Amino acid sequence: MATTDELKTKVCRALDALADELEAISHRLHANPELCYEEQKAAAWLTEFLEQKGLKVERGVGGLPTAFRATVPGSAPGPTIAIMAEYDALPKIGHACGHNVIAASGCGAGAALAVALKTIPFPGTIQVIGTPAEEGGAGKVRLLEAGAFKGVEAALMIHPRCGTQIWRPSLGIIKVKAEFHGKAAHASSWPWRGANALNAVIQLFVGLDAMRQQLRPDARVHGVITHGGDKPNIIPEYTAAAFYLRSPNKEYLKELLRRFEGCAQGAATATGCSVTVTVDPTMEEPLKPNFSLAALFEKNLARIDFPVDPEDTEAGYGSTDCGNVSQAIPTIHPYIRIAPNGVPGHSREFAEWAKSPLARTGMVAAAKALAMTALDLLASPEELRKAKEEFAR
Ligand SMILES: [Zn+2]
Ligand SMILES: [Zn+2]
């Protein structure tokens, strides 16, 4: 029987051998960015790759056409450990969140485990879960609701960043839409006969900015006007804006929503319009830390001499649908460096780094640490028990 240490060495060798192929997949995704729930090519390429490496693939998992599950079945009963892969991109700026790197490292970890464990008896099951639509679609929330994570005892993933950090918080998020209804009229000859829905939406932004000073410093309120009117000579009768309200605290999120509704109502009253506020029923939850699992991941990075960076004190926090997974099962969402310090995610600069040699190094290291952490959890019931106990606390 091989020891965990021998298996780890084997998995790392398998990943070194797979590195060129994984980098090619990562670059292919990068060159073909697909938006949330439209990741047909990515899902096809990744599942094809996993099938070739001997994993059993199910497509369209949870009723989502671009979701998948690829399984490495063990030879004896044991825990099920999931490694998550994201692969959607952003409008206009492509893979500026580096999800091509998440896909390559997550699928790479699964493939290396399949290759290394092919002839070795081991208990339990490894799953690579392909989770579409992280950017705005909350794909993981829909997968959770559809039962796609049923039976999974721990879930692992990495996210690329301008630094390697084992733990960073994420903010919960409520998505909200405000629509103003006014009255159209000729903007020059009969303006007093109209009600200006553009002024209403501008007033909403002004109201929110006035409120901002009284918000907690870790809260975020930001939006865009998605419809601002049709022609300068028509008083706009309809405008719409979309906002994200964010906070690390679920209760405070509700308070933000209450204040947002007040601002929207005020803007409507001031301009003689009416307003409809629609709240997205899916709330993305803050990440729940699991320091027991994180410690395993950190040890495995150390095993391959991949450095962990101090927390940078400059940047704020984003949100992720992985937050909901972390509230349901013990989960880690560490960050891996693929760009120099200070390069923001969702920038064109970060998109360039997501296909750089640094991205390859980060991707391979992340795949190794993910695979080795999964091995730790399969091999040691004690480690999994610790993670579950921490989760339950
Ligand atoms: Zn993103
Ligand atoms: Zn992302």
mmCIF file with all atom_site columns, N, CA and C and ligand atoms in Angstrom, residues 86 90 96-99 134-135 159 319 345-346, ligand 1:
data_model
loop_
_atom_site.group_PDB
_atom_site.id
_atom_site.type_symbol
_atom_site.label_atom_id
_atom_site.label_alt_id
_atom_site.label_comp_id
_atom_site.label_asym_id
_atom_site.label_entity_id
_atom_site.label_seq_id
_atom_site.pdbx_PDB_ins_code
_atom_site.Cartn_x
_atom_site.Cartn_y
_atom_site.Cartn_z
_atom_site.occupancy
_atom_site.B_iso_or_equiv
_atom_site.pdbx_formal_charge
_atom_site.auth_seq_id
_atom_site.auth_comp_id
_atom_site.auth_asym_id
_atom_site.auth_atom_id
_atom_site.pdbx_PDB_model_num
ATOM   1  N  N  . GLU A 1 86  ? -14.232 26.795 -12.356 1.00 0.00 ? 86  GLU A N  1
ATOM   2  C  CA . GLU A 1 86  ? -15.022 27.857 -13.002 1.00 0.00 ? 86  GLU A CA 1
ATOM   3  C  C  . GLU A 1 86  ? -14.407 28.117 -14.372 1.00 0.00 ? 86  GLU A C  1
ATOM   4  N  N  . LEU A 1 90  ? -15.825 37.583 -18.638 1.00 0.00 ? 90  LEU A N  1
ATOM   5  C  CA . LEU A 1 90  ? -16.544 38.843 -18.425 1.00 0.00 ? 90  LEU A CA 1
ATOM   6  C  C  . LEU A 1 90  ? -16.845 39.515 -19.764 1.00 0.00 ? 90  LEU A C  1
ATOM   7  N  N  . ALA A 1 96  ? -10.635 38.380 -17.574 1.00 0.00 ? 96  ALA A N  1
ATOM   8  C  CA . ALA A 1 96  ? -10.030 39.343 -16.663 1.00 0.00 ? 96  ALA A CA 1
ATOM   9  C  C  . ALA A 1 96  ? -10.187 38.924 -15.203 1.00 0.00 ? 96  ALA A C  1
ATOM   10 N  N  . CYS A 1 97  ? -10.894 37.805 -14.950 1.00 0.00 ? 97  CYS A N  1
ATOM   11 C  CA . CYS A 1 97  ? -10.934 37.260 -13.582 1.00 0.00 ? 97  CYS A CA 1
ATOM   12 C  C  . CYS A 1 97  ? -10.098 35.980 -13.532 1.00 0.00 ? 97  CYS A C  1
ATOM   13 N  N  . GLY A 1 98  ? -9.543  35.570 -14.666 1.00 0.00 ? 98  GLY A N  1
ATOM   14 C  CA . GLY A 1 98  ? -8.641  34.409 -14.685 1.00 0.00 ? 98  GLY A CA 1
ATOM   15 C  C  . GLY A 1 98  ? -9.315  33.076 -14.453 1.00 0.00 ? 98  GLY A C  1
ATOM   16 N  N  . HIS A 1 99  ? -10.602 32.943 -14.809 1.00 0.00 ? 99  HIS A N  1
ATOM   17 C  CA . HIS A 1 99  ? -11.283 31.661 -14.576 1.00 0.00 ? 99  HIS A CA 1
ATOM   18 C  C  . HIS A 1 99  ? -10.730 30.552 -15.471 1.00 0.00 ? 99  HIS A C  1
ATOM   19 N  N  . GLU A 1 134 ? -20.030 31.992 -12.619 1.00 0.00 ? 134 GLU A N  1
ATOM   20 C  CA . GLU A 1 134 ? -19.697 32.641 -11.346 1.00 0.00 ? 134 GLU A CA 1
ATOM   21 C  C  . GLU A 1 134 ? -19.935 34.140 -11.457 1.00 0.00 ? 134 GLU A C  1
ATOM   22 N  N  . GLU A 1 135 ? -19.655 34.687 -12.656 1.00 0.00 ? 135 GLU A N  1
ATOM   23 C  CA . GLU A 1 135 ? -19.763 36.139 -12.859 1.00 0.00 ? 135 GLU A CA 1
ATOM   24 C  C  . GLU A 1 135 ? -21.223 36.524 -13.102 1.00 0.00 ? 135 GLU A C  1
ATOM   25 N  N  . HIS A 1 159 ? -8.609  30.523 -6.576  1.00 0.00 ? 159 HIS A N  1
ATOM   26 C  CA . HIS A 1 159 ? -8.892  31.660 -7.470  1.00 0.00 ? 159 HIS A CA 1
ATOM   27 C  C  . HIS A 1 159 ? -7.586  32.403 -7.726  1.00 0.00 ? 159 HIS A C  1
ATOM   28 N  N  . SER A 1 319 ? -16.861 39.303 -4.116  1.00 0.00 ? 319 SER A N  1
ATOM   29 C  CA . SER A 1 319 ? -17.869 38.330 -3.703  1.00 0.00 ? 319 SER A CA 1
ATOM   30 C  C  . SER A 1 319 ? -17.748 37.114 -4.595  1.00 0.00 ? 319 SER A C  1
ATOM   31 N  N  . GLY A 1 345 ? -8.083  42.569 -10.235 1.00 0.00 ? 345 GLY A N  1
ATOM   32 C  CA . GLY A 1 345 ? -8.931  41.683 -11.022 1.00 0.00 ? 345 GLY A CA 1
ATOM   33 C  C  . GLY A 1 345 ? -9.908  42.525 -11.840 1.00 0.00 ? 345 GLY A C  1
ATOM   34 N  N  . HIS A 1 346 ? -10.534 41.915 -12.829 1.00 0.00 ? 346 HIS A N  1
ATOM   35 C  CA . HIS A 1 346 ? -11.496 42.596 -13.702 1.00 0.00 ? 346 HIS A CA 1
ATOM   36 C  C  . HIS A 1 346 ? -10.864 43.794 -14.426 1.00 0.00 ? 346 HIS A C  1
HETATM 37 ZN ZN . ZN  B 2 .   ? -14.668 37.989 -11.125 1.00 0.00 ? 1   ZN  B ZN 1
#
